[in-house]
PDB file of C-alpha atoms and ligand atoms in Angstrom:
ATOM      1  CA  MET A   1       0.000   0.000   0.000  1.00  0.00           C
ATOM      2  CA  SER A   2       1.515   3.328  -0.975  1.00  0.00           C
ATOM      3  CA  LYS A   3       1.786   6.034   1.671  1.00  0.00           C
ATOM      4  CA  THR A   4       0.369   9.432   0.765  1.00  0.00           C
ATOM      5  CA  VAL A   5       2.740  12.272   1.572  1.00  0.00           C
ATOM      6  CA  SER A   6       1.045  15.212   3.281  1.00  0.00           C
ATOM      7  CA  ARG A   7       1.704  18.593   1.675  1.00  0.00           C
ATOM      8  CA  ILE A   8       1.710  21.469   4.124  1.00  0.00           C
ATOM      9  CA  LEU A   9       1.724  25.072   2.943  1.00  0.00           C
ATOM     10  CA  PHE A  10       3.131  27.798   5.222  1.00  0.00           C
ATOM     11  CA  VAL A  11       1.729  31.250   4.517  1.00  0.00           C
ATOM     12  CA  ASP A  12       3.243  34.377   6.077  1.00  0.00           C
ATOM     13  CA  GLY A  13       1.830  37.859   5.857  1.00  0.00           C
ATOM     14  CA  PRO A  14       3.261  41.372   5.792  1.00  0.00           C
ATOM     15  CA  ASN A  15       6.541  42.326   7.444  1.00  0.00           C
ATOM     16  CA  LEU A  16       7.446  38.748   8.278  1.00  0.00           C
ATOM     17  CA  ASN A  17      10.069  38.904   5.509  1.00  0.00           C
ATOM     18  CA  VAL A  18      12.071  41.223   7.784  1.00  0.00           C
ATOM     19  CA  LEU A  19      11.963  39.022  10.866  1.00  0.00           C
ATOM     20  CA  GLY A  20      15.236  39.180  12.740  1.00  0.00           C
ATOM     21  CA  LYS A  21      15.554  42.913  12.093  1.00  0.00           C
ATOM     22  CA  ARG A  22      11.993  43.866  12.955  1.00  0.00           C
ATOM     23  CA  GLU A  23      11.316  44.753  16.625  1.00  0.00           C
ATOM     24  CA  PRO A  24      13.552  41.930  17.905  1.00  0.00           C
ATOM     25  CA  CYS A  25      12.355  42.510  21.462  1.00  0.00           C
ATOM     26  CA  VAL A  26       8.853  41.470  20.305  1.00  0.00           C
ATOM     27  CA  TYR A  27       9.558  39.006  17.489  1.00  0.00           C
ATOM     28  CA  GLY A  28      13.046  37.694  18.315  1.00  0.00           C
ATOM     29  CA  ASN A  29      16.325  37.586  16.390  1.00  0.00           C
ATOM     30  CA  ARG A  30      15.568  34.682  14.108  1.00  0.00           C
ATOM     31  CA  THR A  31      14.853  35.267  10.445  1.00  0.00           C
ATOM     32  CA  LEU A  32      12.021  33.672   8.482  1.00  0.00           C
ATOM     33  CA  ASP A  33      14.676  31.535   6.769  1.00  0.00           C
ATOM     34  CA  ASP A  34      15.872  30.268  10.177  1.00  0.00           C
ATOM     35  CA  ILE A  35      12.322  29.271  11.059  1.00  0.00           C
ATOM     36  CA  ARG A  36      11.789  27.620   7.683  1.00  0.00           C
ATOM     37  CA  LYS A  37      14.946  25.534   8.139  1.00  0.00           C
ATOM     38  CA  GLU A  38      13.647  24.263  11.480  1.00  0.00           C
ATOM     39  CA  VAL A  39      10.259  23.485   9.929  1.00  0.00           C
ATOM     40  CA  SER A  40      11.927  21.683   7.009  1.00  0.00           C
ATOM     41  CA  ALA A  41      13.923  19.505   9.427  1.00  0.00           C
ATOM     42  CA  ALA A  42      10.704  18.576  11.250  1.00  0.00           C
ATOM     43  CA  ALA A  43       9.019  17.846   7.907  1.00  0.00           C
ATOM     44  CA  THR A  44      11.844  15.547   6.829  1.00  0.00           C
ATOM     45  CA  LEU A  45      11.463  13.572  10.059  1.00  0.00           C
ATOM     46  CA  ALA A  46       7.692  13.419   9.585  1.00  0.00           C
ATOM     47  CA  GLY A  47       7.931  12.451   5.903  1.00  0.00           C
ATOM     48  CA  ALA A  48       5.904  15.498   4.834  1.00  0.00           C
ATOM     49  CA  GLU A  49       6.338  17.960   1.985  1.00  0.00           C
ATOM     50  CA  VAL A  50       6.398  21.645   2.901  1.00  0.00           C
ATOM     51  CA  ALA A  51       6.046  24.759   0.756  1.00  0.00           C
ATOM     52  CA  PHE A  52       6.573  28.325   1.920  1.00  0.00           C
ATOM     53  CA  PHE A  53       4.923  31.543   0.794  1.00  0.00           C
ATOM     54  CA  GLN A  54       5.302  35.075   2.146  1.00  0.00           C
ATOM     55  CA  SER A  55       3.765  38.259   0.824  1.00  0.00           C
ATOM     56  CA  ASN A  56       3.252  41.809   1.975  1.00  0.00           C
ATOM     57  CA  HIS A  57       0.142  42.024  -0.232  1.00  0.00           C
ATOM     58  CA  GLU A  58      -3.299  40.833   0.793  1.00  0.00           C
ATOM     59  CA  GLY A  59      -4.431  39.845  -2.718  1.00  0.00           C
ATOM     60  CA  GLU A  60      -1.336  37.716  -3.283  1.00  0.00           C
ATOM     61  CA  ILE A  61      -2.094  35.821  -0.079  1.00  0.00           C
ATOM     62  CA  VAL A  62      -5.677  35.304  -1.249  1.00  0.00           C
ATOM     63  CA  ASP A  63      -4.397  34.011  -4.626  1.00  0.00           C
ATOM     64  CA  ARG A  64      -2.022  31.567  -2.918  1.00  0.00           C
ATOM     65  CA  LEU A  65      -4.723  30.253  -0.579  1.00  0.00           C
ATOM     66  CA  GLN A  66      -7.079  29.698  -3.510  1.00  0.00           C
ATOM     67  CA  LYS A  67      -4.363  27.659  -5.257  1.00  0.00           C
ATOM     68  CA  ALA A  68      -3.805  25.634  -2.082  1.00  0.00           C
ATOM     69  CA  ARG A  69      -7.148  23.948  -2.671  1.00  0.00           C
ATOM     70  CA  ASP A  70      -5.383  22.012  -5.467  1.00  0.00           C
ATOM     71  CA  ASP A  71      -1.809  21.679  -4.238  1.00  0.00           C
ATOM     72  CA  ALA A  72      -1.851  21.306  -0.439  1.00  0.00           C
ATOM     73  CA  ASP A  73      -3.412  19.161   2.281  1.00  0.00           C
ATOM     74  CA  GLY A  74      -3.020  21.528   5.217  1.00  0.00           C
ATOM     75  CA  ILE A  75      -2.102  25.128   5.999  1.00  0.00           C
ATOM     76  CA  VAL A  76      -0.056  26.886   8.646  1.00  0.00           C
ATOM     77  CA  ILE A  77      -0.724  30.607   8.441  1.00  0.00           C
ATOM     78  CA  ASN A  78       0.580  33.692  10.180  1.00  0.00           C
ATOM     79  CA  PRO A  79      -1.512  36.423   8.559  1.00  0.00           C
ATOM     80  CA  ALA A  80       0.473  39.008  10.595  1.00  0.00           C
ATOM     81  CA  ALA A  81      -1.292  42.400  10.606  1.00  0.00           C
ATOM     82  CA  TYR A  82      -3.985  41.028   8.274  1.00  0.00           C
ATOM     83  CA  THR A  83      -5.071  38.755  11.146  1.00  0.00           C
ATOM     84  CA  HIS A  84      -6.871  41.732  12.590  1.00  0.00           C
ATOM     85  CA  THR A  85      -8.354  43.208   9.408  1.00  0.00           C
ATOM     86  CA  SER A  86      -8.744  40.804   6.502  1.00  0.00           C
ATOM     87  CA  VAL A  87     -12.140  39.395   5.637  1.00  0.00           C
ATOM     88  CA  ALA A  88     -10.595  38.451   2.263  1.00  0.00           C
ATOM     89  CA  ILE A  89      -8.029  36.117   3.856  1.00  0.00           C
ATOM     90  CA  ARG A  90     -10.697  34.612   6.085  1.00  0.00           C
ATOM     91  CA  ASP A  91     -12.881  33.968   3.013  1.00  0.00           C
ATOM     92  CA  ALA A  92      -9.948  32.444   1.106  1.00  0.00           C
ATOM     93  CA  LEU A  93      -9.249  30.072   4.005  1.00  0.00           C
ATOM     94  CA  LEU A  94     -12.872  28.989   3.890  1.00  0.00           C
ATOM     95  CA  TYR A  95     -12.666  28.543   0.114  1.00  0.00           C
ATOM     96  CA  CYS A  96      -9.564  26.376   0.248  1.00  0.00           C
ATOM     97  CA  GLY A  97     -11.355  24.118   2.716  1.00  0.00           C
ATOM     98  CA  LEU A  98      -8.179  22.686   4.235  1.00  0.00           C
ATOM     99  CA  PRO A  99      -7.387  22.246   7.919  1.00  0.00           C
ATOM    100  CA  ALA A 100      -5.390  25.305   8.956  1.00  0.00           C
ATOM    101  CA  MET A 101      -3.443  26.324  12.040  1.00  0.00           C
ATOM    102  CA  GLU A 102      -2.966  30.001  12.930  1.00  0.00           C
ATOM    103  CA  VAL A 103       0.434  30.899  14.336  1.00  0.00           C
ATOM    104  CA  HIS A 104       1.808  34.090  15.890  1.00  0.00           C
ATOM    105  CA  LEU A 105       5.280  34.680  17.223  1.00  0.00           C
ATOM    106  CA  SER A 106       4.092  37.005  19.966  1.00  0.00           C
ATOM    107  CA  ASN A 107       1.420  36.422  22.590  1.00  0.00           C
ATOM    108  CA  LEU A 108      -1.434  38.507  21.214  1.00  0.00           C
ATOM    109  CA  SER A 109      -3.335  38.323  24.504  1.00  0.00           C
ATOM    110  CA  LYS A 110      -0.619  40.396  26.157  1.00  0.00           C
ATOM    111  CA  ARG A 111      -0.538  43.096  23.485  1.00  0.00           C
ATOM    112  CA  GLU A 112      -2.651  46.014  22.254  1.00  0.00           C
ATOM    113  CA  GLU A 113      -6.429  45.570  22.198  1.00  0.00           C
ATOM    114  CA  PHE A 114      -6.605  45.588  18.378  1.00  0.00           C
ATOM    115  CA  ARG A 115      -4.288  42.563  18.236  1.00  0.00           C
ATOM    116  CA  LYS A 116      -6.684  40.549  20.386  1.00  0.00           C
ATOM    117  CA  ILE A 117      -9.109  40.404  17.470  1.00  0.00           C
ATOM    118  CA  SER A 118      -8.518  37.680  14.900  1.00  0.00           C
ATOM    119  CA  LEU A 119     -10.766  37.418  11.862  1.00  0.00           C
ATOM    120  CA  VAL A 120      -9.533  33.891  11.192  1.00  0.00           C
ATOM    121  CA  GLU A 121      -9.575  32.286  14.642  1.00  0.00           C
ATOM    122  CA  ASP A 122     -12.937  30.614  14.140  1.00  0.00           C
ATOM    123  CA  VAL A 123     -12.103  29.188  10.712  1.00  0.00           C
ATOM    124  CA  VAL A 124      -8.851  27.499  11.780  1.00  0.00           C
ATOM    125  CA  VAL A 125      -8.550  24.321  13.800  1.00  0.00           C
ATOM    126  CA  GLY A 126      -6.318  25.917  16.406  1.00  0.00           C
ATOM    127  CA  ARG A 127      -3.839  28.644  17.291  1.00  0.00           C
ATOM    128  CA  VAL A 128      -0.276  28.778  18.584  1.00  0.00           C
ATOM    129  CA  CYS A 129       0.840  32.134  20.009  1.00  0.00           C
ATOM    130  CA  GLY A 130       3.693  33.510  22.020  1.00  0.00           C
ATOM    131  CA  ILE A 131       6.524  31.041  21.640  1.00  0.00           C
ATOM    132  CA  GLY A 132       8.354  32.602  18.721  1.00  0.00           C
ATOM    133  CA  GLY A 133       9.407  30.638  15.661  1.00  0.00           C
ATOM    134  CA  TYR A 134       9.039  27.293  17.406  1.00  0.00           C
ATOM    135  CA  GLY A 135       5.292  27.868  17.163  1.00  0.00           C
ATOM    136  CA  TYR A 136       5.552  27.081  13.434  1.00  0.00           C
ATOM    137  CA  VAL A 137       6.955  23.637  14.251  1.00  0.00           C
ATOM    138  CA  LEU A 138       4.203  22.987  16.792  1.00  0.00           C
ATOM    139  CA  ALA A 139       1.541  24.158  14.348  1.00  0.00           C
ATOM    140  CA  PHE A 140       3.027  21.834  11.715  1.00  0.00           C
ATOM    141  CA  MET A 141       2.892  18.900  14.140  1.00  0.00           C
ATOM    142  CA  ALA A 142      -0.736  19.710  14.955  1.00  0.00           C
ATOM    143  CA  ILE A 143      -1.704  19.746  11.271  1.00  0.00           C
ATOM    144  CA  MET A 144       0.082  16.429  10.698  1.00  0.00           C
ATOM    145  CA  HIS A 145      -1.735  14.952  13.678  1.00  0.00           C
ATOM    146  CA  ILE A 146      -5.065  16.050  12.237  1.00  0.00           C
ATOM    147  CA  LEU A 147      -4.255  14.778   8.736  1.00  0.00           C
ATOM    148  CA  GLN A 148      -3.244  11.426  10.141  1.00  0.00           C
ATOM    149  CA  GLY A 149      -6.775  11.053  11.460  1.00  0.00           C
ATOM    150  CA  GLU A 150      -5.943  11.179  15.135  1.00  0.00           C
ATOM    151  CA  LYS A 151      -8.228  14.054  15.843  1.00  0.00           C
ATOM    152  CA  GLY A 152     -10.700  12.234  18.049  1.00  0.00           C
ATOM    153  CA  ASN A 153     -13.579  14.392  19.200  1.00  0.00           C
ATOM    154  CA  ALA A 154     -11.669  17.256  20.719  1.00  0.00           C
ATOM    155  CA  TYR A 155     -11.502  19.499  17.679  1.00  0.00           C
ATOM    156  CA  GLU A 156     -12.946  19.883  14.241  1.00  0.00           C
ATOM    157  CA  ARG A 157     -11.857  21.648  11.091  1.00  0.00           C
TER     158      ARG A 157
HETATM  159  C1  LIG B   1       2.120  38.749  14.493  1.00  0.00           C
HETATM  160  C2  LIG B   1       1.257  39.632  15.376  1.00  0.00           C
HETATM  161  C3  LIG B   1       0.548  40.695  14.558  1.00  0.00           C
HETATM  162  O1  LIG B   1      -0.264  41.505  15.393  1.00  0.00           O
HETATM  163  C4  LIG B   1       1.546  41.575  13.866  1.00  0.00           C
HETATM  164  O2  LIG B   1       0.911  42.532  13.061  1.00  0.00           O
HETATM  165  C5  LIG B   1       2.554  40.802  13.104  1.00  0.00           C
HETATM  166  C6  LIG B   1       3.092  39.568  13.668  1.00  0.00           C
HETATM  167  C7  LIG B   1       2.921  37.732  15.307  1.00  0.00           C
HETATM  168  O3  LIG B   1       3.435  36.792  14.694  1.00  0.00           O
HETATM  169  O4  LIG B   1       3.100  37.876  16.523  1.00  0.00           O
HETATM  170  O5  LIG B   1       3.005  41.228  12.056  1.00  0.00           O
HETATM  171  O6  LIG B   1       1.270  38.010  13.622  1.00  0.00           O
END
């Protein structure tokens, strides 16, 4: 019996391309490339395929999520500032219909009031916040767990 390889797409929103230089006291010193290397190592161990996409433009993120319907099995997304504003990204997540995890480097609950609002939190399976880049690895593991059918009754897409 052939094993199906899970394809996980990582989507990062605006200003995450300058991680490492951007407000390091909030977001840490690691670059997006550093985080991607750690994710890739975890994916190799898990036997999964990963793809990475970052854009500073809302419409490009929408386009990529629409495409994910055909070329991915699960999503890990940090919509960054668009978390708090984008109905379009929320709608694109619904369109792609894949299990998605929301990840944030910082703990949004400890920050400004406007960051406590997420327009995607109720269309994702779960959220990881506040543990820096390692949150991407944990979100990846959660998506793999769900795709492997071990979700039990505790959570739904
Ligand atoms: C962020 C939190 C957002 O509020 C912010 O706009 C970001 C990064 C995070 O990863 O902590 O750009 O998504």
